[in-house]
Amino acid sequence: MIRLENVTVATVDAAGTEYADGHVVVGDDGRIAAVGPGPATGFDHAERIDGKGGLVTPGLVNTHHHLYQWATRGLALDETLFGWLTTLYPIWGRLDAEIVGAAAGAGLGWLALSGCTTSMDHHYVFPRDGGDVLGAEIEAARRIGLRFHPTRGSMDLSRKDGGLPPDHVVEDTDEALAATEAAIDKWHDPSPDAMLQIAVAPCSPFSVTTRLMEEAAVLARRKGVRLHTHLAETDDEEAFCLERFGCTPIEYAERVGWLGEDVWLAHGVHFDDAAIATLGATGTGVAHCPSSNARLGAGMARVRELVDHGVPVGLGVDGAASQEVSHLGAELRQALYTARLRGGPTAMTAREALRLGTIGGARCLGRQDDIGSLEVGKLADLVMWRLDGLGHEGIDDRVAALVFGPPAPVELALVGGEPVVNRGELVNADEETLTREARQAHRRLLNAER
């Protein structure tokens, strides 16, 4: 049992409750036993941690990522999405389980150090001789200690059939569906305290057939798991859908059964008013990835309007090859800045940005009853940020300091009450080892010949 005291607490509950000098108590069952003002009472036997100068928030939830891309950072730096993909698809076709495991270890370790306690991953490249790449990233998540929501992605629409990926990186439709079902059967844990849950995630309208989209939705609902895909990220995608399907991306999603409370979509940059209203009416979520969208010049999602229509919106760092920083804590500020670039200084507050990164992300993943806010009975996934250094000095509002200030160091991060970061260092993995393994994976992938 742990009690954090003498610390500012932002619970991110429905009322936005905060304590300038408060406490959080973590029970032996990995759940929050108490949260409130002043010192904790009745928990004298618990290990006490003095949080002076810090802020405790729910752990951040990463709702969109491609961990394998850590092995291809710094490439195609000045391309649009389609040009970037065309450059990198041939390289990704040489992935194997060892490379993916190293990339995932680095990516998840870095996420933990940036305040993330739950991450999804969208993996959709499965070379025939690459081994168990999904298993490799699941093992990496266990190594770091994060709560993990990997998705079994897929692509079956190659260039010869009018899609974007080259022929050698796509799967047969039936094989992809069978492998997706097998992944659910092997890995998915539906329990409330699950550390590992699987979702179904065909890649995008320009890399997946209509049949795969439709049958993947049927499969996911038969198995009781969630659905995820890219949608409305760029103008190129809009043009592709209009030409190939005769409709907009959101109309296509509706046509193939991809709207509902069990669906969250990545990016959603180019949703018009009608699309936003549809998302709100159906409860379909959106993973907002402002840094990646900026890096690729894709545009700025209409987050203010999405939130106002009741759309569940979370934050995502996206793949490390389209957003080399990959720091989820820093994405809070990027989301706020993006909203204000669109709508002015009142378009988003610091606390609204924090909600996107916590309970908003939990809603996208269907975990809002378990994580995303600091409330008694919820899982003890939390972060204590250091805000007493030079970079944050003079910003008296602790939440504002976290969001507006430089990326804050993570003093402590707990997942289910278990430390994954302590005093700014990973608990379960060595950062130097992760760095060396990622370097080797990067070099081997770029130098490989097949």
XYZ file of C-alpha atoms in Angstrom:
450
model
C 0.000 0.000 0.000
C 1.267 3.456 -0.947
C 0.135 6.923 0.122
C 1.171 9.978 -1.841
C 0.901 13.086 0.322
C 1.781 16.781 0.284
C 1.031 16.904 -3.415
C -1.302 18.688 -5.813
C -3.932 16.281 -7.148
C -5.923 16.675 -10.379
C -8.445 13.844 -10.315
C -9.988 14.531 -13.762
C -13.269 13.184 -12.417
C -16.568 14.401 -13.876
C -16.554 17.449 -11.586
C -12.906 18.274 -12.281
C -12.029 17.947 -8.589
C -8.557 19.161 -7.613
C -6.670 19.453 -4.329
C -3.873 21.998 -4.009
C -2.497 19.967 -1.083
C -3.884 16.471 -1.211
C -3.290 12.750 -1.083
C -3.843 9.570 -3.075
C -3.746 6.145 -1.431
C -3.106 3.019 -3.477
C -4.364 -0.246 -2.024
C -2.707 -3.641 -2.106
C -5.263 -4.662 -4.758
C -3.815 -2.146 -7.209
C -6.793 0.168 -6.962
C -7.261 3.636 -5.521
C -8.268 3.365 -1.868
C -8.569 7.074 -1.068
C -8.133 10.488 -2.664
C -8.768 13.851 -1.058
C -7.418 16.998 0.594
C -4.632 17.162 3.140
C -2.835 14.097 4.548
C -4.432 10.663 4.358
C -6.038 9.401 7.558
C -6.353 5.770 8.583
C -3.522 4.566 6.342
C -0.534 5.001 8.634
C 0.748 1.532 7.723
C 1.069 2.478 4.038
C 4.422 3.468 2.562
C 4.484 7.277 2.492
C 5.843 9.216 -0.471
C 6.262 12.956 -0.057
C 5.076 14.592 -3.251
C 6.167 18.132 -2.414
C 6.528 20.196 -5.567
C 4.658 17.650 -7.641
C 1.347 17.063 -9.366
C -0.494 13.746 -9.423
C -2.758 13.023 -12.392
C -4.237 9.916 -13.924
C -1.746 8.153 -16.146
C -1.867 9.290 -19.748
C -3.552 7.059 -22.318
C -2.042 6.780 -25.806
C -4.813 6.036 -28.300
C -2.855 5.715 -31.555
C 0.652 4.449 -32.262
C 2.754 2.253 -34.557
C 5.556 0.983 -32.345
C 7.460 -0.775 -35.138
C 8.151 2.625 -36.679
C 10.744 3.409 -34.005
C 13.113 1.488 -36.292
C 12.556 3.940 -39.164
C 12.669 7.348 -37.498
C 14.082 10.342 -39.356
C 13.175 9.224 -42.879
C 11.004 10.901 -45.538
C 11.115 14.058 -43.467
C 9.525 16.376 -46.033
C 6.818 14.182 -47.556
C 3.040 14.189 -47.422
C 1.377 11.089 -45.967
C 1.108 9.265 -49.301
C 4.703 10.112 -50.268
C 5.924 9.117 -46.813
C 4.108 5.778 -47.009
C 5.388 5.056 -50.504
C 8.940 5.620 -49.283
C 8.631 3.494 -46.160
C 6.408 0.563 -47.189
C 9.296 -1.292 -48.914
C 11.443 -0.931 -45.786
C 8.668 -2.107 -43.475
C 8.285 -5.170 -45.648
C 11.589 -6.373 -44.146
C 10.357 -6.293 -40.537
C 10.701 -9.320 -38.312
C 9.868 -10.168 -34.714
C 13.308 -9.221 -33.395
C 13.171 -5.763 -34.977
C 9.589 -5.157 -33.881
C 10.361 -6.285 -30.334
C 13.301 -3.897 -30.064
C 11.331 -1.016 -31.565
C 8.369 -1.682 -29.284
C 10.593 -1.861 -26.211
C 12.123 1.500 -27.034
C 8.791 3.092 -27.887
C 6.985 1.818 -24.807
C 9.877 2.677 -22.511
C 9.910 6.211 -23.863
C 6.138 6.440 -23.490
C 6.396 5.413 -19.835
C 8.993 8.122 -19.235
C 6.595 10.630 -20.834
C 3.748 9.854 -18.415
C 1.917 7.143 -20.359
C 0.521 4.207 -18.372
C -1.748 2.710 -21.067
C -0.924 2.487 -24.769
C -2.536 0.944 -27.767
C -0.618 -0.069 -30.864
C -1.818 -0.363 -34.444
C 0.276 -3.028 -36.135
C -0.678 -3.915 -39.696
C 2.545 -5.113 -41.415
C 3.002 -8.889 -41.265
C 5.794 -10.104 -43.576
C 5.421 -13.801 -44.313
C 8.881 -14.637 -42.997
C 8.829 -12.118 -40.150
C 7.818 -14.419 -37.305
C 5.393 -13.498 -34.511
C 5.637 -9.719 -34.681
C 2.465 -9.160 -32.626
C 3.753 -11.464 -29.905
C 7.059 -9.582 -29.906
C 5.441 -6.264 -29.085
C 3.191 -7.842 -26.459
C 6.293 -9.235 -24.765
C 7.862 -5.757 -24.915
C 4.851 -4.270 -23.131
C 5.156 -6.882 -20.402
C 8.832 -6.032 -20.095
C 8.134 -2.324 -19.575
C 5.004 -2.885 -17.470
C 2.464 -0.748 -19.330
C -1.182 -1.593 -19.771
C -1.406 -2.528 -23.438
C -4.103 -2.502 -26.132
C -2.424 -3.793 -29.294
C -4.594 -4.099 -32.372
C -4.311 -6.803 -34.977
C -4.167 -4.720 -38.133
C -4.190 -5.841 -41.742
C -3.802 -4.727 -45.359
C -5.153 -6.625 -48.375
C -5.411 -3.905 -51.053
C -2.103 -3.677 -52.892
C -0.916 -1.286 -55.561
C -1.861 -3.629 -58.385
C -5.483 -3.553 -57.172
C -5.655 0.203 -56.763
C -4.355 0.535 -53.221
C -1.219 2.213 -51.906
C 0.937 -0.604 -50.402
C 3.260 -2.659 -52.609
C 2.183 -6.224 -53.265
C 4.686 -7.859 -50.911
C 3.383 -6.211 -47.713
C -0.307 -7.159 -47.986
C -2.095 -10.296 -46.800
C -4.763 -12.500 -48.294
C -8.157 -11.376 -46.974
C -9.152 -14.729 -45.479
C -5.721 -15.212 -43.928
C -5.882 -11.764 -42.338
C -9.306 -12.425 -40.837
C -8.245 -15.832 -39.525
C -5.069 -14.417 -37.986
C -7.061 -11.615 -36.372
C -9.475 -14.053 -34.765
C -6.576 -16.207 -33.593
C -4.942 -13.166 -31.966
C -8.133 -12.364 -30.080
C -8.480 -15.955 -28.892
C -4.861 -16.097 -27.751
C -4.339 -12.681 -26.177
C -7.522 -10.786 -25.336
C -8.413 -10.392 -21.652
C -11.918 -8.935 -21.145
C -11.617 -8.518 -17.366
C -11.885 -5.040 -15.743
C -8.262 -5.085 -14.568
C -6.890 -6.433 -17.864
C -3.306 -5.570 -18.741
C -3.784 -6.802 -22.325
C -6.726 -6.323 -24.667
C -6.866 -6.832 -28.430
C -8.794 -4.794 -30.987
C -9.444 -5.348 -34.695
C -7.789 -2.788 -36.962
C -7.676 -2.966 -40.770
C -5.311 -0.199 -41.751
C -7.127 2.373 -43.896
C -9.528 2.831 -46.833
C -6.589 3.054 -49.259
C -4.938 -0.190 -48.124
C -7.899 -2.437 -47.287
C -10.707 -3.944 -49.372
C -14.343 -3.288 -48.613
C -14.804 -6.952 -47.867
C -12.104 -6.904 -45.214
C -13.589 -3.790 -43.603
C -17.065 -5.324 -43.477
C -16.022 -8.747 -42.256
C -13.590 -7.319 -39.701
C -16.460 -5.371 -38.144
C -18.587 -8.503 -37.977
C -15.693 -10.437 -36.435
C -14.985 -7.810 -33.788
C -18.601 -7.635 -32.690
C -18.931 -11.402 -32.603
C -15.866 -11.518 -30.339
C -16.837 -8.500 -28.244
C -13.727 -6.437 -28.985
C -13.219 -2.925 -30.304
C -12.534 -1.590 -33.808
C -9.884 0.871 -34.946
C -8.667 2.288 -38.260
C -7.237 5.418 -39.866
C -9.810 7.786 -41.317
C -9.954 11.274 -42.843
C -6.278 12.013 -42.217
C -5.494 13.856 -45.465
C -7.053 15.480 -48.506
C -5.524 12.658 -50.588
C -7.601 10.132 -48.666
C -10.743 12.187 -49.236
C -10.048 12.223 -52.977
C -9.316 8.470 -52.956
C -12.644 7.668 -51.271
C -14.613 9.938 -53.564
C -13.052 8.361 -56.643
C -13.112 4.720 -55.526
C -16.274 4.584 -53.401
C -18.220 7.640 -54.506
C -18.489 8.994 -50.973
C -16.552 10.716 -48.204
C -14.470 8.722 -45.694
C -17.103 9.007 -42.949
C -19.852 7.942 -45.362
C -17.717 4.971 -46.316
C -17.191 4.080 -42.646
C -20.942 4.142 -42.121
C -21.509 2.016 -45.234
C -19.182 -0.754 -44.007
C -20.458 -0.795 -40.423
C -17.645 1.169 -38.854
C -19.506 3.611 -36.625
C -20.526 3.067 -33.003
C -19.400 3.186 -29.397
C -17.060 0.241 -30.016
C -15.110 2.144 -32.714
C -12.396 4.769 -32.477
C -10.824 6.352 -35.545
C -7.314 7.737 -35.902
C -6.797 11.377 -36.923
C -10.156 12.626 -38.240
C -8.515 15.781 -39.560
C -10.898 16.378 -42.467
C -14.329 15.792 -40.941
C -16.978 18.277 -42.055
C -19.947 19.404 -39.947
C -22.104 16.471 -41.013
C -19.363 13.971 -40.205
C -18.826 15.443 -36.746
C -22.548 15.289 -36.032
C -22.583 11.639 -37.137
C -19.674 10.780 -34.869
C -21.378 12.437 -31.924
C -24.696 10.722 -32.587
C -23.071 7.279 -32.848
C -20.557 7.683 -30.009
C -17.638 6.908 -32.332
C -14.288 7.980 -30.861
C -11.371 9.856 -32.398
C -7.650 9.557 -31.628
C -6.245 13.077 -32.057
C -2.579 13.096 -33.146
C -1.659 16.788 -33.471
C 2.127 16.441 -33.751
C 1.989 13.764 -36.431
C -0.610 15.716 -38.378
C 1.669 18.765 -38.202
C 4.808 16.827 -39.152
C 3.115 15.478 -42.301
C 1.330 18.747 -43.029
C -2.009 16.915 -42.947
C -3.962 19.684 -41.229
C -5.561 20.380 -37.858
C -8.423 18.272 -36.499
C -11.528 20.121 -35.342
C -11.208 18.983 -31.746
C -13.297 21.744 -30.210
C -16.252 20.835 -32.401
C -15.732 17.104 -31.821
C -15.753 17.526 -28.046
C -18.758 19.853 -28.160
C -20.692 17.170 -30.065
C -19.915 14.588 -27.388
C -17.384 12.636 -29.440
C -14.927 10.662 -27.268
C -11.544 12.209 -28.123
C -8.194 10.913 -26.890
C -4.585 11.744 -27.724
C -2.086 9.717 -29.712
C 1.572 10.227 -30.480
C 1.206 8.171 -33.693
C 4.111 6.216 -35.125
C 7.632 7.337 -34.291
C 8.444 7.629 -38.002
C 5.810 10.338 -38.465
C 6.353 12.034 -35.091
C 9.874 11.502 -33.868
C 9.315 13.096 -30.443
C 6.716 10.476 -29.393
C 6.325 12.152 -25.977
C 2.733 11.815 -24.779
C 3.142 14.437 -22.053
C 4.226 16.979 -24.671
C 1.177 16.091 -26.766
C -1.022 17.816 -24.180
C 0.436 21.161 -25.190
C 0.362 20.303 -28.880
C -3.353 19.534 -28.622
C -4.015 22.814 -26.856
C -1.955 24.816 -29.359
C -3.628 23.123 -32.322
C -7.088 23.896 -30.960
C -6.107 27.525 -30.408
C -4.613 27.856 -33.878
C -8.016 26.881 -35.222
C -10.277 28.670 -32.757
C -8.366 31.275 -30.793
C -7.184 31.383 -27.153
C -10.487 30.200 -25.684
C -10.731 27.109 -27.887
C -9.126 24.827 -25.292
C -7.967 25.119 -21.684
C -5.145 23.283 -19.951
C -7.640 21.135 -18.084
C -9.475 20.217 -21.254
C -6.162 19.128 -22.777
C -5.487 16.972 -19.707
C -8.942 15.408 -20.071
C -8.132 14.425 -23.654
C -4.942 12.723 -22.496
C -6.607 10.811 -19.650
C -10.333 10.081 -19.447
C -10.806 10.956 -23.130
C -8.313 8.285 -24.100
C -9.877 5.825 -21.671
C -13.241 6.366 -23.365
C -11.732 5.650 -26.781
C -10.371 2.331 -25.508
C -13.571 1.452 -23.638
C -11.754 1.592 -20.288
C -13.392 4.668 -18.714
C -14.795 2.596 -15.838
C -11.305 1.320 -14.971
C -8.807 4.103 -15.727
C -8.579 7.749 -16.804
C -9.458 9.479 -13.537
C -8.401 9.273 -9.894
C -11.450 7.919 -8.108
C -11.847 5.372 -5.316
C -12.167 1.885 -6.771
C -10.501 2.649 -10.090
C -7.224 1.057 -11.085
C -4.218 2.896 -9.650
C -2.750 4.025 -12.967
C -1.279 7.391 -12.070
C 1.662 9.708 -12.584
C 3.417 12.099 -10.227
C 5.084 14.882 -12.215
C 8.000 16.989 -10.972
C 7.130 20.660 -11.388
C 9.560 22.275 -8.934
C 12.449 22.788 -11.346
C 13.633 25.775 -13.328
C 11.454 25.035 -16.364
C 8.216 25.289 -14.390
C 9.137 27.843 -11.742
C 6.726 30.768 -11.605
C 3.697 28.929 -13.052
C 1.670 28.619 -9.865
C -1.216 26.709 -11.433
C 0.162 23.160 -11.467
C -2.073 21.878 -14.262
C -1.165 24.902 -16.377
C 2.505 24.248 -15.614
C 2.154 20.673 -16.856
C 0.396 21.615 -20.090
C 1.891 25.002 -20.982
C 5.372 24.388 -19.617
C 8.155 22.192 -20.968
C 7.684 18.408 -20.806
C 7.680 17.623 -17.101
C 9.871 14.879 -15.630
C 7.979 11.849 -14.350
C 8.936 11.224 -10.742
C 6.679 8.196 -10.324
C 4.343 6.238 -12.614
C 2.172 3.405 -11.340
C 0.215 0.855 -13.361
C -2.232 -1.057 -11.210
C -0.281 0.202 -8.214
C 3.000 -1.207 -9.500
C 5.811 1.257 -10.286
C 6.988 1.382 -13.895
C 8.906 4.660 -13.456
C 10.508 5.697 -10.170
C 12.601 8.832 -9.642
C 12.644 9.437 -13.354
C 13.977 5.990 -14.336
C 12.359 2.878 -15.759
C 11.834 0.234 -13.096
C 11.582 -2.928 -15.202
C 13.981 -2.193 -18.042
C 17.338 -0.542 -18.579
C 17.221 2.554 -20.787
C 20.709 2.007 -22.172
C 19.821 -1.544 -23.171
C 16.637 -0.397 -24.881
C 18.620 2.252 -26.732
C 21.256 -0.238 -27.907
C 18.637 -2.747 -29.066
C 16.721 -0.047 -30.951
C 19.926 1.161 -32.623
C 20.775 -2.354 -33.765
C 17.232 -2.933 -35.060
C 17.304 0.338 -37.008
C 20.626 -0.456 -38.641
C 19.700 -4.041 -39.462
C 16.393 -3.029 -41.016
C 17.879 -0.291 -43.180
C 20.773 -2.471 -44.296
C 18.754 -5.635 -44.887
C 18.468 -7.074 -48.394
C 15.781 -9.513 -49.361
